[in-house]
């Protein structure tokens, strides 16, 4: 079977970014929980609006393949921030089924990191830019 790396990158972009987009859209109507978490950690509440960048704008850019590498590193940093602020107590905790509690966040984060290193592939709006 012939390998098709570009199709694989498209599927990765759609899967990682598409699934995160659901989280972002759910936050469009409320950010109270995130604002409270930021306040509890001594951070300004306006930083909660950064979740829109991480969970809405970056995923849309990743899906269409526009500035994929820049969007992916932004997405990755957002996941690292979410991990450190909201899930740090579960860093090494195991779920009832034996997996890591934070495995979904890690899957999102490292999927985005893969796209940062590979770029979008040829099935994308932009393919030739350094930050494709």
Short mmCIF file of N, CA and C in Angstrom, two decimals:
data_model
loop_
_atom_site.label_atom_id
_atom_site.label_comp_id
_atom_site.label_asym_id
_atom_site.label_seq_id
_atom_site.Cartn_x
_atom_site.Cartn_y
_atom_site.Cartn_z
N UNK A 1 0.84 -1.17 0.00
CA UNK A 1 0.00 0.00 0.00
C UNK A 1 0.89 1.24 0.00
N UNK A 2 0.55 2.18 -0.83
CA UNK A 2 1.31 3.41 -0.94
C UNK A 2 1.01 4.33 0.24
N UNK A 3 2.04 4.93 0.83
CA UNK A 3 1.80 5.81 1.98
C UNK A 3 1.38 7.19 1.49
N UNK A 4 0.53 7.83 2.26
CA UNK A 4 0.04 9.16 1.92
C UNK A 4 0.14 10.03 3.17
N UNK A 5 1.31 10.59 3.38
CA UNK A 5 1.58 11.41 4.55
C UNK A 5 0.67 12.63 4.59
N UNK A 6 0.40 13.23 3.44
CA UNK A 6 -0.43 14.43 3.40
C UNK A 6 -1.86 14.14 3.85
N UNK A 7 -2.39 13.01 3.46
CA UNK A 7 -3.73 12.62 3.92
C UNK A 7 -3.72 12.36 5.42
N UNK A 8 -2.66 11.73 5.92
CA UNK A 8 -2.52 11.50 7.36
C UNK A 8 -2.47 12.80 8.14
N UNK A 9 -1.75 13.79 7.62
CA UNK A 9 -1.68 15.10 8.30
C UNK A 9 -3.04 15.80 8.28
N UNK A 10 -3.77 15.67 7.17
CA UNK A 10 -5.11 16.25 7.10
C UNK A 10 -6.02 15.60 8.15
N UNK A 11 -5.97 14.28 8.25
CA UNK A 11 -6.80 13.59 9.25
C UNK A 11 -6.41 13.99 10.67
N UNK A 12 -5.11 14.14 10.92
CA UNK A 12 -4.66 14.58 12.24
C UNK A 12 -5.16 15.99 12.54
N UNK A 13 -5.06 16.89 11.56
CA UNK A 13 -5.53 18.26 11.76
C UNK A 13 -7.03 18.29 12.06
N UNK A 14 -7.80 17.56 11.27
CA UNK A 14 -9.26 17.55 11.46
C UNK A 14 -9.62 16.93 12.81
N UNK A 15 -8.96 15.86 13.18
CA UNK A 15 -9.30 15.16 14.42
C UNK A 15 -8.93 15.98 15.65
N UNK A 16 -7.68 16.38 15.77
CA UNK A 16 -7.22 17.12 16.96
C UNK A 16 -7.94 18.46 17.06
N UNK A 17 -7.93 19.22 15.99
CA UNK A 17 -8.53 20.56 16.03
C UNK A 17 -10.05 20.50 16.06
N UNK A 18 -10.62 19.58 15.30
CA UNK A 18 -12.08 19.47 15.26
C UNK A 18 -12.67 19.09 16.60
N UNK A 19 -12.05 18.15 17.29
CA UNK A 19 -12.55 17.76 18.61
C UNK A 19 -12.37 18.88 19.64
N UNK A 20 -11.27 19.62 19.55
CA UNK A 20 -11.07 20.74 20.48
C UNK A 20 -12.06 21.85 20.22
N UNK A 21 -12.46 22.02 18.99
CA UNK A 21 -13.42 23.07 18.64
C UNK A 21 -14.72 22.93 19.43
N UNK A 22 -15.14 21.71 19.73
CA UNK A 22 -16.34 21.50 20.54
C UNK A 22 -16.16 22.13 21.93
N UNK A 23 -14.97 21.98 22.51
CA UNK A 23 -14.70 22.58 23.82
C UNK A 23 -14.76 24.11 23.73
N UNK A 24 -14.19 24.65 22.67
CA UNK A 24 -14.18 26.10 22.49
C UNK A 24 -15.55 26.68 22.28
N UNK A 25 -16.36 26.04 21.45
CA UNK A 25 -17.72 26.52 21.20
C UNK A 25 -18.54 26.47 22.48
N UNK A 26 -18.34 25.46 23.30
CA UNK A 26 -19.05 25.37 24.59
C UNK A 26 -18.69 26.53 25.51
N UNK A 27 -17.50 27.10 25.34
CA UNK A 27 -17.07 28.21 26.19
C UNK A 27 -17.50 29.58 25.66
N UNK A 28 -18.07 29.64 24.47
CA UNK A 28 -18.45 30.92 23.89
C UNK A 28 -19.48 31.67 24.74
N UNK A 29 -20.32 30.93 25.43
CA UNK A 29 -21.36 31.59 26.22
C UNK A 29 -20.96 31.85 27.66
N UNK A 30 -19.90 31.21 28.13
CA UNK A 30 -19.51 31.44 29.53
C UNK A 30 -18.03 31.14 29.75
N UNK A 31 -17.43 31.98 30.55
CA UNK A 31 -16.03 31.79 30.93
C UNK A 31 -15.87 31.88 32.44
N UNK A 32 -16.98 31.85 33.17
CA UNK A 32 -16.93 32.06 34.61
C UNK A 32 -16.01 31.07 35.33
N UNK A 33 -16.07 29.80 34.95
CA UNK A 33 -15.23 28.79 35.59
C UNK A 33 -13.75 29.06 35.38
N UNK A 34 -13.41 29.46 34.16
CA UNK A 34 -12.00 29.74 33.85
C UNK A 34 -11.56 31.01 34.58
N UNK A 35 -12.41 32.03 34.60
CA UNK A 35 -12.08 33.26 35.31
C UNK A 35 -11.84 32.99 36.79
N UNK A 36 -12.68 32.16 37.39
CA UNK A 36 -12.51 31.81 38.80
C UNK A 36 -11.22 31.06 39.05
N UNK A 37 -10.89 30.14 38.16
CA UNK A 37 -9.65 29.38 38.30
C UNK A 37 -8.44 30.30 38.19
N UNK A 38 -8.48 31.24 37.25
CA UNK A 38 -7.37 32.18 37.09
C UNK A 38 -7.22 33.06 38.33
N UNK A 39 -8.34 33.56 38.86
CA UNK A 39 -8.30 34.39 40.07
C UNK A 39 -7.72 33.61 41.25
N UNK A 40 -8.13 32.36 41.37
CA UNK A 40 -7.63 31.52 42.46
C UNK A 40 -6.13 31.30 42.38
N UNK A 41 -5.58 31.41 41.18
CA UNK A 41 -4.15 31.24 40.98
C UNK A 41 -3.41 32.58 40.90
N UNK A 42 -4.10 33.67 41.26
CA UNK A 42 -3.47 34.99 41.27
C UNK A 42 -3.24 35.59 39.90
N UNK A 43 -3.97 35.13 38.91
CA UNK A 43 -3.83 35.65 37.55
C UNK A 43 -5.04 36.51 37.19
N UNK A 44 -4.87 37.48 36.29
CA UNK A 44 -5.99 38.35 35.92
C UNK A 44 -7.06 37.57 35.13
N UNK A 45 -8.31 37.91 35.41
CA UNK A 45 -9.43 37.20 34.78
C UNK A 45 -9.49 37.38 33.27
N UNK A 46 -8.99 38.49 32.74
CA UNK A 46 -9.07 38.71 31.30
C UNK A 46 -8.31 37.64 30.51
N UNK A 47 -7.39 36.95 31.17
CA UNK A 47 -6.65 35.89 30.49
C UNK A 47 -7.56 34.74 30.06
N UNK A 48 -8.75 34.67 30.63
CA UNK A 48 -9.71 33.63 30.25
C UNK A 48 -10.06 33.72 28.77
N UNK A 49 -10.01 34.91 28.21
CA UNK A 49 -10.34 35.07 26.80
C UNK A 49 -9.30 34.41 25.90
N UNK A 50 -8.14 34.10 26.45
CA UNK A 50 -7.13 33.34 25.71
C UNK A 50 -7.61 31.95 25.34
N UNK A 51 -8.58 31.44 26.10
CA UNK A 51 -9.12 30.11 25.75
C UNK A 51 -9.81 30.15 24.39
N UNK A 52 -10.34 31.31 23.99
CA UNK A 52 -10.94 31.42 22.66
C UNK A 52 -9.88 31.27 21.58
N UNK A 53 -8.69 31.81 21.84
CA UNK A 53 -7.59 31.67 20.88
C UNK A 53 -7.17 30.21 20.79
N UNK A 54 -7.00 29.58 21.95
CA UNK A 54 -6.54 28.19 22.00
C UNK A 54 -7.59 27.21 21.51
N UNK A 55 -8.85 27.44 21.82
CA UNK A 55 -9.87 26.43 21.58
C UNK A 55 -10.83 26.74 20.43
N UNK A 56 -10.73 27.94 19.85
CA UNK A 56 -11.60 28.27 18.71
C UNK A 56 -10.76 28.71 17.50
N UNK A 57 -9.99 29.77 17.67
CA UNK A 57 -9.26 30.33 16.52
C UNK A 57 -8.17 29.39 16.03
N UNK A 58 -7.31 28.92 16.92
CA UNK A 58 -6.23 28.01 16.51
C UNK A 58 -6.79 26.73 15.86
N UNK A 59 -7.80 26.09 16.43
CA UNK A 59 -8.34 24.90 15.77
C UNK A 59 -8.91 25.17 14.37
N UNK A 60 -9.59 26.31 14.21
CA UNK A 60 -10.12 26.63 12.87
C UNK A 60 -8.98 26.78 11.87
N UNK A 61 -7.93 27.49 12.28
CA UNK A 61 -6.77 27.65 11.40
C UNK A 61 -6.11 26.31 11.09
N UNK A 62 -6.03 25.44 12.08
CA UNK A 62 -5.43 24.12 11.88
C UNK A 62 -6.27 23.28 10.92
N UNK A 63 -7.57 23.31 11.05
CA UNK A 63 -8.45 22.51 10.20
C UNK A 63 -8.30 22.92 8.74
N UNK A 64 -8.33 24.23 8.48
CA UNK A 64 -8.24 24.67 7.09
C UNK A 64 -6.81 24.69 6.57
N UNK A 65 -5.85 24.57 7.46
CA UNK A 65 -4.46 24.53 7.05
C UNK A 65 -3.88 25.91 6.76
N UNK A 66 -4.29 26.88 7.52
CA UNK A 66 -3.77 28.24 7.36
C UNK A 66 -2.91 28.57 8.58
N UNK A 67 -1.64 28.84 8.35
CA UNK A 67 -0.69 29.10 9.44
C UNK A 67 -0.73 27.96 10.46
N UNK A 68 -0.72 26.75 9.96
CA UNK A 68 -0.88 25.56 10.79
C UNK A 68 0.18 25.46 11.88
N UNK A 69 1.42 25.71 11.52
CA UNK A 69 2.48 25.56 12.52
C UNK A 69 2.32 26.59 13.64
N UNK A 70 2.01 27.82 13.31
CA UNK A 70 1.80 28.86 14.32
C UNK A 70 0.56 28.54 15.17
N UNK A 71 -0.51 28.14 14.52
CA UNK A 71 -1.73 27.77 15.25
C UNK A 71 -1.48 26.56 16.15
N UNK A 72 -0.69 25.61 15.68
CA UNK A 72 -0.42 24.40 16.45
C UNK A 72 0.41 24.67 17.69
N UNK A 73 1.41 25.54 17.57
CA UNK A 73 2.22 25.84 18.76
C UNK A 73 1.40 26.66 19.76
N UNK A 74 0.52 27.52 19.27
CA UNK A 74 -0.39 28.26 20.14
C UNK A 74 -1.31 27.30 20.87
N UNK A 75 -1.86 26.35 20.13
CA UNK A 75 -2.73 25.33 20.68
C UNK A 75 -1.98 24.51 21.74
N UNK A 76 -0.77 24.08 21.41
CA UNK A 76 0.06 23.31 22.34
C UNK A 76 0.30 24.08 23.63
N UNK A 77 0.68 25.34 23.52
CA UNK A 77 0.95 26.15 24.72
C UNK A 77 -0.32 26.34 25.55
N UNK A 78 -1.46 26.46 24.88
CA UNK A 78 -2.73 26.54 25.60
C UNK A 78 -3.03 25.27 26.38
N UNK A 79 -2.71 24.13 25.78
CA UNK A 79 -2.93 22.86 26.48
C UNK A 79 -1.98 22.71 27.67
N UNK A 80 -0.74 23.17 27.52
CA UNK A 80 0.21 23.13 28.63
C UNK A 80 -0.28 24.04 29.76
N UNK A 81 -0.82 25.19 29.40
CA UNK A 81 -1.37 26.11 30.40
C UNK A 81 -2.57 25.49 31.11
N UNK A 82 -3.48 24.90 30.34
CA UNK A 82 -4.64 24.24 30.95
C UNK A 82 -4.21 23.10 31.86
N UNK A 83 -3.22 22.37 31.43
CA UNK A 83 -2.70 21.26 32.24
C UNK A 83 -2.14 21.77 33.55
N UNK A 84 -1.36 22.83 33.50
CA UNK A 84 -0.73 23.33 34.73
C UNK A 84 -1.72 24.04 35.65
N UNK A 85 -2.73 24.70 35.10
CA UNK A 85 -3.67 25.44 35.94
C UNK A 85 -4.84 24.59 36.44
N UNK A 86 -5.38 23.76 35.56
CA UNK A 86 -6.62 23.06 35.90
C UNK A 86 -6.43 21.58 36.23
N UNK A 87 -5.32 21.00 35.83
CA UNK A 87 -5.19 19.56 35.98
C UNK A 87 -3.88 19.12 36.64
N UNK A 88 -3.19 20.03 37.25
CA UNK A 88 -1.88 19.69 37.83
C UNK A 88 -1.98 18.64 38.94
N UNK A 89 -3.10 18.62 39.65
CA UNK A 89 -3.25 17.64 40.73
C UNK A 89 -3.44 16.22 40.18
N UNK A 90 -3.77 16.12 38.89
CA UNK A 90 -3.98 14.80 38.27
C UNK A 90 -2.82 14.38 37.38
N UNK A 91 -1.71 15.07 37.49
CA UNK A 91 -0.58 14.85 36.58
C UNK A 91 -0.18 13.38 36.47
N UNK A 92 -0.14 12.69 37.58
CA UNK A 92 0.28 11.29 37.57
C UNK A 92 -0.83 10.35 38.06
N UNK A 93 -2.05 10.87 38.13
CA UNK A 93 -3.18 10.07 38.61
C UNK A 93 -3.68 9.13 37.51
N UNK A 94 -4.10 7.96 37.93
CA UNK A 94 -4.66 6.99 37.00
C UNK A 94 -6.18 6.99 37.09
N UNK A 95 -6.82 6.78 35.97
CA UNK A 95 -8.28 6.70 35.94
C UNK A 95 -8.73 5.33 36.42
N UNK A 96 -10.02 5.12 36.50
CA UNK A 96 -10.58 3.83 36.91
C UNK A 96 -10.21 2.72 35.94
N UNK A 97 -9.95 3.09 34.69
CA UNK A 97 -9.63 2.07 33.68
C UNK A 97 -8.12 1.88 33.51
N UNK A 98 -7.32 2.59 34.31
CA UNK A 98 -5.88 2.40 34.29
C UNK A 98 -5.09 3.38 33.45
N UNK A 99 -5.76 4.23 32.70
CA UNK A 99 -5.06 5.24 31.90
C UNK A 99 -4.78 6.48 32.73
N UNK A 100 -3.96 7.35 32.21
CA UNK A 100 -3.71 8.62 32.89
C UNK A 100 -4.96 9.49 32.88
N UNK A 101 -5.22 10.18 33.95
CA UNK A 101 -6.36 11.11 34.02
C UNK A 101 -6.24 12.21 32.97
N UNK A 102 -5.02 12.57 32.66
CA UNK A 102 -4.79 13.70 31.75
C UNK A 102 -4.50 13.25 30.31
N UNK A 103 -4.81 12.02 29.99
CA UNK A 103 -4.43 11.50 28.67
C UNK A 103 -5.07 12.26 27.52
N UNK A 104 -6.29 12.76 27.67
CA UNK A 104 -6.94 13.51 26.60
C UNK A 104 -6.19 14.83 26.34
N UNK A 105 -5.82 15.51 27.40
CA UNK A 105 -5.06 16.76 27.24
C UNK A 105 -3.72 16.46 26.58
N UNK A 106 -3.07 15.38 26.99
CA UNK A 106 -1.79 15.01 26.39
C UNK A 106 -1.95 14.67 24.91
N UNK A 107 -3.04 14.00 24.57
CA UNK A 107 -3.29 13.65 23.17
C UNK A 107 -3.48 14.92 22.33
N UNK A 108 -4.27 15.87 22.84
CA UNK A 108 -4.43 17.15 22.15
C UNK A 108 -3.08 17.87 22.03
N UNK A 109 -2.36 17.97 23.14
CA UNK A 109 -1.11 18.73 23.16
C UNK A 109 -0.08 18.14 22.21
N UNK A 110 0.12 16.83 22.27
CA UNK A 110 1.16 16.23 21.43
C UNK A 110 0.72 16.07 19.98
N UNK A 111 -0.58 15.97 19.74
CA UNK A 111 -1.07 16.01 18.36
C UNK A 111 -0.76 17.36 17.73
N UNK A 112 -0.97 18.42 18.50
CA UNK A 112 -0.64 19.76 18.01
C UNK A 112 0.87 19.92 17.83
N UNK A 113 1.65 19.35 18.73
CA UNK A 113 3.10 19.45 18.62
C UNK A 113 3.61 18.72 17.37
N UNK A 114 3.01 17.60 17.04
CA UNK A 114 3.36 16.89 15.80
C UNK A 114 3.12 17.81 14.60
N UNK A 115 1.97 18.49 14.59
CA UNK A 115 1.65 19.40 13.48
C UNK A 115 2.59 20.60 13.44
N UNK A 116 3.06 21.02 14.59
CA UNK A 116 4.05 22.11 14.61
C UNK A 116 5.32 21.67 13.88
N UNK A 117 5.76 20.46 14.12
CA UNK A 117 6.99 19.98 13.51
C UNK A 117 6.82 19.57 12.04
N UNK A 118 5.64 19.08 11.67
CA UNK A 118 5.44 18.59 10.30
C UNK A 118 4.85 19.63 9.36
N UNK A 119 4.08 20.56 9.89
CA UNK A 119 3.33 21.46 9.03
C UNK A 119 2.03 20.80 8.60
N UNK A 120 1.31 21.46 7.73
CA UNK A 120 -0.05 21.03 7.39
C UNK A 120 -0.12 19.96 6.32
N UNK A 121 0.91 19.81 5.50
CA UNK A 121 0.83 18.91 4.36
C UNK A 121 0.24 19.64 3.18
N UNK A 122 0.04 18.92 2.08
CA UNK A 122 -0.40 19.61 0.86
C UNK A 122 -1.89 19.89 0.80
N UNK A 123 -2.69 19.25 1.63
CA UNK A 123 -4.13 19.51 1.64
C UNK A 123 -4.44 20.62 2.63
N UNK A 124 -4.06 21.83 2.27
CA UNK A 124 -4.19 22.97 3.17
C UNK A 124 -4.31 24.25 2.37
N UNK A 125 -4.82 25.29 3.00
CA UNK A 125 -4.93 26.59 2.36
C UNK A 125 -3.55 27.14 2.03
N UNK A 126 -2.62 27.07 2.98
CA UNK A 126 -1.26 27.55 2.72
C UNK A 126 -0.28 26.41 2.95
N UNK A 127 0.65 26.26 2.00
CA UNK A 127 1.59 25.15 2.08
C UNK A 127 3.05 25.57 1.98
N UNK A 128 3.30 26.77 1.52
CA UNK A 128 4.67 27.13 1.19
C UNK A 128 5.34 28.04 2.22
N UNK A 129 4.60 28.57 3.13
CA UNK A 129 5.13 29.50 4.11
C UNK A 129 5.90 28.75 5.20
N UNK A 130 6.90 29.42 5.78
CA UNK A 130 7.66 28.83 6.87
C UNK A 130 6.74 28.44 8.02
N UNK A 131 5.75 29.26 8.31
CA UNK A 131 4.80 28.99 9.40
C UNK A 131 3.50 28.40 8.90
N UNK A 132 3.56 27.71 7.74
CA UNK A 132 2.35 27.20 7.10
C UNK A 132 1.32 26.80 8.10
#
